[in-house]
C-alpha atoms as one frame of an Amber mdcrd trajectory, in Angstrom:
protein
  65.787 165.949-116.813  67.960 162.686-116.791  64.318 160.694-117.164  63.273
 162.698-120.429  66.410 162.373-122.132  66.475 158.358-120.967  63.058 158.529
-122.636  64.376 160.006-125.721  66.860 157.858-126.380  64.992 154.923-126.087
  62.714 156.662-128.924  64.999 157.195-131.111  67.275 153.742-131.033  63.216
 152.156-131.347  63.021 153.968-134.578  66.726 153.300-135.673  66.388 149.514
-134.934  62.866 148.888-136.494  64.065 151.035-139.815  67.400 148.386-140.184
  65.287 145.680-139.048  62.281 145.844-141.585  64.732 146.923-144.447  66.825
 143.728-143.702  64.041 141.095-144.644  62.885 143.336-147.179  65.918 143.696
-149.361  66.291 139.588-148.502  62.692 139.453-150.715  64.482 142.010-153.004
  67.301 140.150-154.161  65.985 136.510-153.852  63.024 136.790-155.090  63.018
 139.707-156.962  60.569 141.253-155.578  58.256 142.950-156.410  57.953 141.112
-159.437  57.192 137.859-157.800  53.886 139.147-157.361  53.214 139.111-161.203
  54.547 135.440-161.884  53.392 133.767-159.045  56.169 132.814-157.205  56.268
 132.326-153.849  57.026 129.645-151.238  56.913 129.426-147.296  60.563 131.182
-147.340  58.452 134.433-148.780  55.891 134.162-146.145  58.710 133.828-143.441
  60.064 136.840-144.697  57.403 139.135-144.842  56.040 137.573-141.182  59.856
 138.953-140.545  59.151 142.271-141.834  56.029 142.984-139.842  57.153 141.699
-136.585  60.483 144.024-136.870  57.778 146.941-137.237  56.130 145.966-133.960
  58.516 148.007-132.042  57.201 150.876-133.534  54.257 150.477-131.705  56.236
 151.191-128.501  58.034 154.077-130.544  54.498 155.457-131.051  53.102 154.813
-127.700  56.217 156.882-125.965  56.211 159.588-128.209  52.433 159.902-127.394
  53.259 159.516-123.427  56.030 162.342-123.743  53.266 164.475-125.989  50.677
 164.379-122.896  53.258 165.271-120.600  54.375 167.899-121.647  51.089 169.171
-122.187  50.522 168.781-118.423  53.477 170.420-117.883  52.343 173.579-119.950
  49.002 173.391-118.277  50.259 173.367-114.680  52.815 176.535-115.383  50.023
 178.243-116.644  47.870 177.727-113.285  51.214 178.718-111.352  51.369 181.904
-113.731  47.256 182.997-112.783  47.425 181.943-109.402  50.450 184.189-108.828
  48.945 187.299-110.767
């Protein structure tokens, strides 16, 4: 029990984390370039492209987010499966 709840946990400070750490950059690109409006008048500049490489790497850990949820999914369908077995062998 002490496992799945680590395992939770870890989930959901992922998610907290990667939300405040892609909407960091993002509002930076907001307010200094007034985004998304730079897109129409051309700026741009290798502080832009810093900040969006910014804003995809602080997604990345929602690959991990993604992969755990996916891990705890399978599990507990093994878990289902084997209490069902239990339940026919013992009728």
């Amino acid at each position: 029990m002490c496992a799945k709840m680590k395992v939770e946990k870890i989930i959901a400070i992922l998610l907290i984390l990667t939300t405040v750490g892609i909407f960091i950059p993002y509002a930076f690109l907001t307010l200094l370039f007034e985004y998304p409006d730079m897109q129409h008048h051309g700026k741009g500049s290798n502080t832009a492209a810093i900040a969006w490489f910014i804003v995809v790497m602080m997604g990345l850990p929602l690959l991990a987010a993604y992969i755990l949820l996916g891990q705890k999914k399978e599990d507990k369908k093994t878990i289902n499966k084997n209490q069902m077995k239990e339940k026919c062998i013992k009728n």
